[in-house]
mmCIF file of C-alpha atoms in Angstrom:
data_model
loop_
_atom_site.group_PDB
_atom_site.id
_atom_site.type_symbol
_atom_site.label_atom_id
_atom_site.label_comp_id
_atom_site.label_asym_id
_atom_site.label_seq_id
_atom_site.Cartn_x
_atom_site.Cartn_y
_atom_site.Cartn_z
ATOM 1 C CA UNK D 178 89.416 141.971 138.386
ATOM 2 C CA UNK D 179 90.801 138.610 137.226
ATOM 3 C CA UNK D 180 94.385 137.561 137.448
ATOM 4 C CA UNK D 181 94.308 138.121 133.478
ATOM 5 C CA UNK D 182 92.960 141.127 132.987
ATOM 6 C CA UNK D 183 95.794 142.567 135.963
ATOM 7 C CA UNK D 184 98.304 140.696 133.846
ATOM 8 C CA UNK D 185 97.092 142.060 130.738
ATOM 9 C CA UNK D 186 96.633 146.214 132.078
ATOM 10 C CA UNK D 187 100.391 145.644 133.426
ATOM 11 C CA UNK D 188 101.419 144.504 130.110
ATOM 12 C CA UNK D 189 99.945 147.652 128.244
ATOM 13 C CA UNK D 190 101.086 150.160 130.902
ATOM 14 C CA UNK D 191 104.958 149.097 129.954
ATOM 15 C CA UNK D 192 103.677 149.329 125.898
ATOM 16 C CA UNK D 193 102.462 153.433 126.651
ATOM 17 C CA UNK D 194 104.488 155.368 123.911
ATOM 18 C CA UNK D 195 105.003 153.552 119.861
ATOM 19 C CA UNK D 196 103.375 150.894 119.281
ATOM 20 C CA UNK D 197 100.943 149.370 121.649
ATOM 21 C CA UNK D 198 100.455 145.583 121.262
ATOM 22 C CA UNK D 199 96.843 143.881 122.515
ATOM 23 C CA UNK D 200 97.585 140.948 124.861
ATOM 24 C CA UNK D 201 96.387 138.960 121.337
ATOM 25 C CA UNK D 202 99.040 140.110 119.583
ATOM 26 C CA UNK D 203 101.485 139.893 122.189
ATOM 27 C CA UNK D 204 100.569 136.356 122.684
ATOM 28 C CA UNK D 205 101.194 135.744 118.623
ATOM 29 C CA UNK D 206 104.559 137.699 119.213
ATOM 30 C CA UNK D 207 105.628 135.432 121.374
ATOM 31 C CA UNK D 208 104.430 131.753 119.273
ATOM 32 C CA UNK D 209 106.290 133.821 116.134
ATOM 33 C CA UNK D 210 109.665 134.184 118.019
ATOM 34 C CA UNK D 211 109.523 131.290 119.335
ATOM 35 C CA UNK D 212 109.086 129.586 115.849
ATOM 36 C CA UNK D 213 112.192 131.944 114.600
ATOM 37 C CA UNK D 214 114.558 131.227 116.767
ATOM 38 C CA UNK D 215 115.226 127.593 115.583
ATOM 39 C CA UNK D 216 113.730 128.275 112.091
ATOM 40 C CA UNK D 217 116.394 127.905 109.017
ATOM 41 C CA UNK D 218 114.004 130.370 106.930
ATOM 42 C CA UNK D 219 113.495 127.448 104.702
ATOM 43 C CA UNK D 220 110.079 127.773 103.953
ATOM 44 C CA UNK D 221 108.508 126.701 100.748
ATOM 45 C CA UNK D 222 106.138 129.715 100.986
ATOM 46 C CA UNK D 223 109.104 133.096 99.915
ATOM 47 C CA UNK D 224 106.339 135.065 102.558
ATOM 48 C CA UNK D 225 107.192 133.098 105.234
ATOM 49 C CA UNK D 226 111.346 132.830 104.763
ATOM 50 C CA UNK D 227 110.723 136.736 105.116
ATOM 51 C CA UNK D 228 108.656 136.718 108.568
ATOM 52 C CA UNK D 229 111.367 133.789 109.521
ATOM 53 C CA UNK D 230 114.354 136.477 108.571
ATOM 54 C CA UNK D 231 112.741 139.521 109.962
ATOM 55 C CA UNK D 232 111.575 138.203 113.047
ATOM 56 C CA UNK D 233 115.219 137.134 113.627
ATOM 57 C CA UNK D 234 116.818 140.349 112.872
ATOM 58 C CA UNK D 235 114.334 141.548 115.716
ATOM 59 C CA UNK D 236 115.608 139.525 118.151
ATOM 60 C CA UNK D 237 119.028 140.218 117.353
ATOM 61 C CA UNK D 238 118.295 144.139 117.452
ATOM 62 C CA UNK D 239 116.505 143.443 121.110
ATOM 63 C CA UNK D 240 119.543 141.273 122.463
ATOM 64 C CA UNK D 241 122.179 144.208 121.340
ATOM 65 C CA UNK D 242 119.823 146.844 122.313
ATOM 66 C CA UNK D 243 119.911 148.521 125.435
ATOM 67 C CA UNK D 244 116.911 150.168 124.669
ATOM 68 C CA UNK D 245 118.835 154.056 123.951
ATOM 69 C CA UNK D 246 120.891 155.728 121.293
ATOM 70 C CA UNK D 247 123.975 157.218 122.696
ATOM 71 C CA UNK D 248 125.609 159.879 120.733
ATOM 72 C CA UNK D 249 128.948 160.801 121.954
ATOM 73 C CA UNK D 250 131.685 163.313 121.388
ATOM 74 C CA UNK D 251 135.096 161.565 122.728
ATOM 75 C CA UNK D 252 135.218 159.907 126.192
ATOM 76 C CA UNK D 253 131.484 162.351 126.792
ATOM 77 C CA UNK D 254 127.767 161.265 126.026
ATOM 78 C CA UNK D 255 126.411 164.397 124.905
ATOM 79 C CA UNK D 256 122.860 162.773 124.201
ATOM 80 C CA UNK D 257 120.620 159.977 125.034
ATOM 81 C CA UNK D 258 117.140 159.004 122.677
ATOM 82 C CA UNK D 259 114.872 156.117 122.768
ATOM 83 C CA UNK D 260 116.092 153.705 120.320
ATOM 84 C CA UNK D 261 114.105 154.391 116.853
ATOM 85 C CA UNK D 262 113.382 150.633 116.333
ATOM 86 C CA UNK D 263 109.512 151.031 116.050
ATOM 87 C CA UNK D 264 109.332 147.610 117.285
ATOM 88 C CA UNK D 265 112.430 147.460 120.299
ATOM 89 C CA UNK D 266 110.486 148.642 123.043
ATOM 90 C CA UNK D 267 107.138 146.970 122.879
ATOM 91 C CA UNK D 268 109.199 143.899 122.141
ATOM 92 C CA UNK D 269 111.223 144.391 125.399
ATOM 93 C CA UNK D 270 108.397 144.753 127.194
ATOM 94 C CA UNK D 271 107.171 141.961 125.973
ATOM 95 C CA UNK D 272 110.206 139.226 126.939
ATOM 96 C CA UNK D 273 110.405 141.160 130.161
ATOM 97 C CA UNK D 274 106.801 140.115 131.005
ATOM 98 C CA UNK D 275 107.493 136.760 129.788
ATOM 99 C CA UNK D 276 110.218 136.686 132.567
ATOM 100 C CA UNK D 277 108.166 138.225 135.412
ATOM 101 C CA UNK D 278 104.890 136.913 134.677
ATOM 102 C CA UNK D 279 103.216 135.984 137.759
ATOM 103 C CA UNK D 280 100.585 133.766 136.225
ATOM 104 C CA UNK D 281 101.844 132.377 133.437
ATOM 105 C CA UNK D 282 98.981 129.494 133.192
ATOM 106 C CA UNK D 283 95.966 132.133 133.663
ATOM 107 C CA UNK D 284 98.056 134.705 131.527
ATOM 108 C CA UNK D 285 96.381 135.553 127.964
ATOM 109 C CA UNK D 286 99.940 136.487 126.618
ATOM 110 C CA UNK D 287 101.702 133.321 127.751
ATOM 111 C CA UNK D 288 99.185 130.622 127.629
ATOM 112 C CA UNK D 289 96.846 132.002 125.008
ATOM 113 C CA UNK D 290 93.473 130.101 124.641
ATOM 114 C CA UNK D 291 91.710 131.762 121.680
ATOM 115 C CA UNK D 292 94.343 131.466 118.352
ATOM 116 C CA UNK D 293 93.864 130.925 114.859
ATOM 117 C CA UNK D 294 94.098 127.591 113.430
ATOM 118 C CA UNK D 295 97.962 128.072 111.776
ATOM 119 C CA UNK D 296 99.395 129.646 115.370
ATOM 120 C CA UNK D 297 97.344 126.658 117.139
ATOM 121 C CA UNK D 298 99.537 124.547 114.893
ATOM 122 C CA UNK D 299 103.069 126.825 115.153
ATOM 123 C CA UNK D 300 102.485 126.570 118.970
ATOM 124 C CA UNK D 301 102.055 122.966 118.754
ATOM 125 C CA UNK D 302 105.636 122.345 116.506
ATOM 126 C CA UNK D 303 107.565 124.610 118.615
ATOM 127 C CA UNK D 304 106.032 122.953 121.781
ATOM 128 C CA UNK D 305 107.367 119.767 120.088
ATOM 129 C CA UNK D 306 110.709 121.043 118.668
ATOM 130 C CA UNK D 307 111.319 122.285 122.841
ATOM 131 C CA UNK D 308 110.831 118.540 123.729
ATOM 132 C CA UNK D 309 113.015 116.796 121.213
ATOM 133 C CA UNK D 310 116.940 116.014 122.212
ATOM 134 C CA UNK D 311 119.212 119.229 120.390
ATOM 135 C CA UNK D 312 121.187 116.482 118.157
ATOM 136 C CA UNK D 313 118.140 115.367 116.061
ATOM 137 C CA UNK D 314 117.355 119.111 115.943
ATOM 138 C CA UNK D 315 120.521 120.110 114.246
ATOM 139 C CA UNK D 316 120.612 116.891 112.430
ATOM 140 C CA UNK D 317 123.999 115.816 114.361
ATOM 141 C CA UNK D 318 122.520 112.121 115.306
ATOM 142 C CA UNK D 319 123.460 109.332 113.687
ATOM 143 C CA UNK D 320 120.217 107.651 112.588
#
């Protein structure tokens, strides 16, 4: 078994109950959040704003998130469910591979070798946007 495919049965064993993501989709996740977190939702396509928007709300749900609904009655927690976010859990999975990955060059999820054309591209602005100083990002340098 490669280093990959032990990466990638990890990675679905920590996605077993709502939905599962493929290490594909995973991969596209992870180009998509990246993209969102610096993205204004500006987009000149109204689909795309919307991605922009949601995906952001989903990381904001996953930072606050602790993963559980706690119902309580006073100073006592009576009951404790899996957060109903369809999308929390496999999501925290996801970022907590992204910070244990032992491979991340060989990984399929971090370093993803087979993507469409327009992620090829999204990959390639955010790997840009990562390298550029944060004052021209936020527009803050005096040109």
């Amino acid at each position: 078994i490669s280093m990959s495919t032990e990466v990638n049965q990890k990675f679905a064993e920590n996605n077993l109950e709502g939905i599962e993501l493929t290490s594909t989709q995973a991969a596209k996740l992870l180009i998509l959040m990246n993209h969102a977190r610096g993205c204004n939702a500006a987009h000149s396509n109204a689909k795309y704003s919307e991605v922009c928007r949601s995906t952001k709300y989903l990381m904001l749900h996953i930072r606050d998130c602790n993963g559980y609904i706690s119902q309580s009655s006073g100073n006592s927690i009576f009951s404790r469910e899996e957060c109903k976010h369809p999308w929390c859990k496999p999501c925290r999975n996801l970022l907590l591979h992204l910070i244990d990955c032992s491979a991340p060059g060989i990984c399929s999820i971090c370093n993803p070798l087979d993507l469409p054309i327009p992620l090829k591209k999204l990959k390639e602005l955010n790997e840009l946007r990562g390298r550029l100083p944060t004052e021209v990002l936020d527009g803050s340098e005096d040109l």
